[in-house]
CSV table of C-alpha atoms in Angstrom, one decimal:
chain,number,residue,atom,x,y,z
A,1,UNK,CA,113.5,74.4,137.4
A,2,UNK,CA,113.0,70.7,137.9
A,3,UNK,CA,109.4,71.2,139.2
A,4,UNK,CA,108.6,73.1,135.9
A,5,UNK,CA,110.0,70.4,133.8
A,6,UNK,CA,108.1,67.7,135.8
A,7,UNK,CA,104.9,69.7,135.3
A,8,UNK,CA,105.5,70.1,131.7
A,9,UNK,CA,106.1,66.3,131.2
A,10,UNK,CA,103.0,65.6,133.3
A,11,UNK,CA,100.9,67.8,131.1
A,12,UNK,CA,102.4,66.4,127.8
A,13,UNK,CA,101.8,62.6,129.0
A,14,UNK,CA,98.2,63.7,130.0
A,15,UNK,CA,97.6,65.1,126.6
A,16,UNK,CA,98.9,62.1,124.9
A,17,UNK,CA,97.0,59.7,127.0
A,18,UNK,CA,93.8,61.4,127.0
A,19,UNK,CA,92.5,60.4,123.6
A,20,UNK,CA,93.4,56.8,124.1
A,21,UNK,CA,91.7,57.1,127.5
A,22,UNK,CA,88.4,58.1,125.9
A,23,UNK,CA,88.4,54.7,123.9
A,24,UNK,CA,89.2,52.4,126.7
A,25,UNK,CA,86.1,50.3,125.9
A,26,UNK,CA,86.9,50.0,122.2
A,27,UNK,CA,89.0,47.0,122.1
A,28,UNK,CA,86.5,44.9,124.2
A,29,UNK,CA,83.7,46.3,122.2
A,30,UNK,CA,85.3,45.6,119.0
A,31,UNK,CA,86.1,41.9,119.8
A,32,UNK,CA,82.4,41.4,120.9
A,33,UNK,CA,81.1,42.8,117.7
A,34,UNK,CA,83.6,40.5,115.9
A,35,UNK,CA,82.3,37.4,117.8
A,36,UNK,CA,78.7,38.5,116.9
A,37,UNK,CA,79.5,38.6,113.1
A,38,UNK,CA,81.2,35.2,113.3
A,39,UNK,CA,78.2,33.7,115.2
A,40,UNK,CA,75.9,35.1,112.7
A,41,UNK,CA,77.8,33.6,109.6
A,42,UNK,CA,78.0,30.3,111.5
A,43,UNK,CA,74.3,30.2,111.9
A,44,UNK,CA,73.7,31.4,108.2
A,45,UNK,CA,75.7,28.4,107.1
A,46,UNK,CA,73.9,26.0,109.3
A,47,UNK,CA,70.4,27.2,108.2
A,48,UNK,CA,71.6,27.3,104.5
A,49,UNK,CA,72.8,23.8,104.8
A,50,UNK,CA,69.4,22.8,106.3
A,51,UNK,CA,67.6,24.4,103.4
A,52,UNK,CA,65.9,26.9,105.6
A,53,UNK,CA,66.4,29.8,103.2
A,54,UNK,CA,63.9,32.2,104.9
A,55,UNK,CA,65.8,31.9,108.3
A,56,UNK,CA,69.2,32.3,106.5
A,57,UNK,CA,67.9,35.4,104.7
A,58,UNK,CA,66.8,36.9,108.0
A,59,UNK,CA,70.1,36.2,109.5
A,60,UNK,CA,71.9,37.7,106.6
A,61,UNK,CA,69.9,40.9,107.1
A,62,UNK,CA,70.9,41.0,110.7
A,63,UNK,CA,74.6,40.5,109.5
A,64,UNK,CA,74.2,43.3,107.1
A,65,UNK,CA,73.2,45.7,109.8
A,66,UNK,CA,75.9,44.8,112.1
A,67,UNK,CA,78.6,44.8,109.3
A,68,UNK,CA,77.8,48.2,108.1
A,69,UNK,CA,78.3,49.5,111.7
A,70,UNK,CA,81.7,47.7,111.9
A,71,UNK,CA,82.8,48.2,108.3
A,72,UNK,CA,84.7,51.5,108.7
A,73,UNK,CA,87.2,49.7,111.0
A,74,UNK,CA,88.6,47.7,108.2
A,75,UNK,CA,90.4,48.5,105.1
A,76,UNK,CA,88.6,49.0,101.9
A,77,UNK,CA,89.7,45.9,100.0
A,78,UNK,CA,88.8,43.9,103.1
A,79,UNK,CA,85.3,45.3,103.5
A,80,UNK,CA,84.6,45.1,99.8
A,81,UNK,CA,85.5,41.4,99.8
A,82,UNK,CA,82.9,40.8,102.6
A,83,UNK,CA,80.3,42.9,101.0
A,84,UNK,CA,80.7,41.0,97.6
A,85,UNK,CA,80.4,37.6,99.4
A,86,UNK,CA,77.4,38.7,101.3
A,87,UNK,CA,75.7,40.1,98.3
A,88,UNK,CA,76.3,37.0,96.2
A,89,UNK,CA,74.9,34.9,99.0
A,90,UNK,CA,71.8,37.1,99.2
A,91,UNK,CA,71.3,36.8,95.4
A,92,UNK,CA,71.6,33.0,95.6
A,93,UNK,CA,69.1,32.7,98.5
A,94,UNK,CA,66.6,34.6,96.4
A,95,UNK,CA,67.2,32.6,93.3
A,96,UNK,CA,66.6,29.1,92.3
A,97,UNK,CA,70.2,27.7,92.5
A,98,UNK,CA,71.4,24.5,93.6
A,99,UNK,CA,71.8,23.8,97.5
A,100,UNK,CA,75.6,23.0,96.7
A,101,UNK,CA,76.2,26.5,95.3
A,102,UNK,CA,74.3,28.1,98.3
A,103,UNK,CA,76.3,25.9,100.7
A,104,UNK,CA,79.6,26.9,99.0
A,105,UNK,CA,78.8,30.7,99.1
A,106,UNK,CA,77.6,30.5,102.8
A,107,UNK,CA,80.8,28.6,103.7
A,108,UNK,CA,82.9,31.3,101.7
A,109,UNK,CA,81.3,34.1,103.8
A,110,UNK,CA,81.8,32.2,107.0
A,111,UNK,CA,85.5,31.8,106.2
A,112,UNK,CA,86.3,35.3,105.1
A,113,UNK,CA,84.7,36.8,108.1
A,114,UNK,CA,86.6,34.5,110.2
A,115,UNK,CA,89.9,35.4,108.4
A,116,UNK,CA,88.9,39.1,108.9
A,117,UNK,CA,87.9,39.0,112.5
A,118,UNK,CA,89.4,35.9,114.2
A,119,UNK,CA,92.5,35.4,116.0
A,120,UNK,CA,95.0,32.4,115.6
A,121,UNK,CA,94.8,29.9,112.8
A,122,UNK,CA,92.0,30.9,110.4
A,123,UNK,CA,89.4,28.2,109.3
A,124,UNK,CA,90.1,28.5,105.6
A,125,UNK,CA,93.5,26.8,106.2
A,126,UNK,CA,91.6,23.7,107.3
A,127,UNK,CA,90.7,23.1,103.6
A,128,UNK,CA,94.4,22.6,102.7
A,129,UNK,CA,94.0,18.8,102.1
A,130,UNK,CA,90.7,19.2,100.1
A,131,UNK,CA,92.3,21.9,97.7
A,132,UNK,CA,95.5,20.1,97.2
A,133,UNK,CA,94.1,16.7,96.7
A,134,UNK,CA,92.1,18.1,93.8
A,135,UNK,CA,95.3,19.4,92.2
A,136,UNK,CA,96.9,15.8,92.9
A,137,UNK,CA,93.9,14.3,91.1
A,138,UNK,CA,94.2,16.5,88.1
A,139,UNK,CA,97.9,15.5,87.8
A,140,UNK,CA,97.0,11.9,88.0
A,141,UNK,CA,94.3,12.4,85.3
A,142,UNK,CA,96.9,13.9,83.0
A,143,UNK,CA,99.2,10.9,83.6
A,144,UNK,CA,96.4,8.5,82.7
A,145,UNK,CA,95.3,10.7,79.8
A,146,UNK,CA,91.7,10.7,81.2
A,147,UNK,CA,90.3,14.0,79.8
A,148,UNK,CA,86.8,13.4,81.6
A,149,UNK,CA,88.4,12.8,84.9
A,150,UNK,CA,90.6,15.9,84.5
A,151,UNK,CA,87.6,18.1,83.8
A,152,UNK,CA,85.7,16.8,86.6
A,153,UNK,CA,88.6,17.3,89.1
A,154,UNK,CA,89.2,20.8,87.6
A,155,UNK,CA,85.5,21.6,88.3
A,156,UNK,CA,86.0,20.4,91.9
A,157,UNK,CA,89.1,22.5,92.3
A,158,UNK,CA,87.5,25.6,91.0
A,159,UNK,CA,84.7,25.2,93.3
A,160,UNK,CA,87.0,24.9,96.3
A,161,UNK,CA,89.1,27.8,95.1
A,162,UNK,CA,86.0,30.1,94.9
A,163,UNK,CA,85.3,29.3,98.4
A,164,UNK,CA,88.6,30.2,99.8
A,165,UNK,CA,89.4,33.0,97.5
A,166,UNK,CA,87.9,35.8,99.5
A,167,UNK,CA,89.9,34.5,102.5
A,168,UNK,CA,92.9,34.5,100.5
A,169,UNK,CA,92.3,38.2,99.6
A,170,UNK,CA,91.9,39.1,103.2
A,171,UNK,CA,94.5,36.8,104.9
A,172,UNK,CA,97.3,35.9,102.2
A,173,UNK,CA,100.2,37.7,101.0
A,174,UNK,CA,99.1,40.0,98.1
A,175,UNK,CA,101.9,39.0,95.7
A,176,UNK,CA,101.4,35.3,96.2
A,177,UNK,CA,97.7,35.5,95.9
A,178,UNK,CA,98.0,37.4,92.6
A,179,UNK,CA,100.3,34.8,91.2
A,180,UNK,CA,97.9,31.9,92.2
A,181,UNK,CA,94.9,33.8,90.8
A,182,UNK,CA,96.6,34.3,87.5
A,183,UNK,CA,97.7,30.6,87.3
A,184,UNK,CA,94.2,29.5,88.2
A,185,UNK,CA,92.6,31.8,85.6
A,186,UNK,CA,95.1,30.5,83.0
A,187,UNK,CA,94.2,26.9,83.8
A,188,UNK,CA,90.4,27.6,83.6
A,189,UNK,CA,90.7,29.5,80.4
A,190,UNK,CA,92.7,26.9,78.6
A,191,UNK,CA,90.6,24.0,79.9
A,192,UNK,CA,88.9,23.5,76.5
A,193,UNK,CA,92.1,24.1,74.5
A,194,UNK,CA,94.5,21.3,73.3
A,195,UNK,CA,97.4,22.0,75.6
A,196,UNK,CA,100.5,19.8,75.9
A,197,UNK,CA,100.5,17.5,78.9
A,198,UNK,CA,103.9,18.8,80.0
A,199,UNK,CA,102.7,22.4,79.7
A,200,UNK,CA,99.5,21.5,81.7
A,201,UNK,CA,101.5,19.5,84.3
A,202,UNK,CA,103.8,22.7,84.6
A,203,UNK,CA,100.6,24.9,85.4
A,204,UNK,CA,99.6,22.5,88.1
A,205,UNK,CA,102.9,22.2,89.7
A,206,UNK,CA,103.1,25.9,90.1
A,207,UNK,CA,99.6,26.2,91.5
A,208,UNK,CA,100.5,23.3,93.9
A,209,UNK,CA,103.7,25.0,95.2
A,210,UNK,CA,102.1,28.4,95.5
A,211,UNK,CA,99.0,27.1,97.3
A,212,UNK,CA,101.2,25.1,99.7
A,213,UNK,CA,103.1,28.2,100.5
A,214,UNK,CA,99.9,30.3,101.1
A,215,UNK,CA,98.5,27.5,103.4
A,216,UNK,CA,101.8,27.3,105.2
A,217,UNK,CA,102.0,31.2,105.9
A,218,UNK,CA,101.9,32.4,109.6
A,219,UNK,CA,98.8,34.5,110.3
A,220,UNK,CA,99.2,37.5,112.2
A,221,UNK,CA,98.0,37.2,115.8
A,222,UNK,CA,94.8,38.8,117.0
A,223,UNK,CA,96.8,40.3,119.9
A,224,UNK,CA,97.0,43.6,118.0
A,225,UNK,CA,93.6,44.3,119.4
A,226,UNK,CA,95.3,44.6,122.8
A,227,UNK,CA,97.6,47.3,121.7
A,228,UNK,CA,95.4,50.2,122.6
A,229,UNK,CA,94.7,48.8,126.1
A,230,UNK,CA,98.6,48.3,126.6
A,231,UNK,CA,99.1,52.0,125.6
A,232,UNK,CA,96.5,53.1,128.1
A,233,UNK,CA,97.9,51.0,131.0
A,234,UNK,CA,101.5,52.3,130.1
A,235,UNK,CA,100.4,55.9,130.0
A,236,UNK,CA,98.9,55.6,133.5
A,237,UNK,CA,102.0,53.9,134.8
A,238,UNK,CA,104.1,56.8,133.5
A,239,UNK,CA,101.8,59.3,135.0
A,240,UNK,CA,101.8,57.7,138.4
A,241,UNK,CA,105.6,57.6,138.4
A,242,UNK,CA,105.8,61.2,137.3
A,243,UNK,CA,103.4,62.2,140.0
A,244,UNK,CA,105.3,60.3,142.8
A,245,UNK,CA,108.7,61.8,141.7
A,246,UNK,CA,107.1,65.2,141.7
A,247,UNK,CA,105.5,64.7,145.0
A,248,UNK,CA,108.9,63.4,146.6
A,249,UNK,CA,110.7,66.3,145.1
A,250,UNK,CA,108.3,68.9,146.4
A,251,UNK,CA,108.3,67.2,150.0
A,252,UNK,CA,112.0,67.4,150.0
A,253,UNK,CA,112.0,70.9,148.9
A,254,UNK,CA,109.7,72.1,151.6
A,255,UNK,CA,111.7,70.1,154.3
A,256,UNK,CA,114.8,72.0,153.4
A,257,UNK,CA,113.0,75.3,153.8
């Protein structure tokens, strides 16, 4: 009876472990592909900043090919975000736009791919001081009633926000990101409207608080990629223990006979 139970357990564990065993190389391969995407976006940014648009477009084509192969691994909102960013950059590289606009879009792609594929602290969080300093600058402009300064600092803030927004979609808490985006949209839409200084200051305070929270959020570790490998090792350990127990049991049984 015990031998039968052990045999059944052995077979069940083997069946459970078998599909995972077939993908033993997938975690390592996945990490390698992610690194290739990250390296490509880094080089795209470098060539864009150097005004070598042909080289940047060539690298972007290589990125598109690798991305299409890896895209099904990610959720639809995430891959759509990366697709939109890459498409926007291609449009700008093919158009007569300012080098600053191309830099910002290339940086945005670099940051959102890092947010999607990287482990540990994402690069977009390094822009915390830049983003929050523009908010502080707008508040100071309101205090001094300098409308021209306020509009200029608002432009700077919107440019920076556009750079990190794709990363926020991928990496940030959905509810907080939606609240921030609504507040930023409201601020932008009312920029040409006569708004009471207290109301404007309230808008900026809310944006500052929410942005600080998002920048301070802990990012899930990239160790989740190791879960399949851990499952494989655990399955083989269980199989080994079951086999040893079954072998000892059969040896004792034959010894008694």
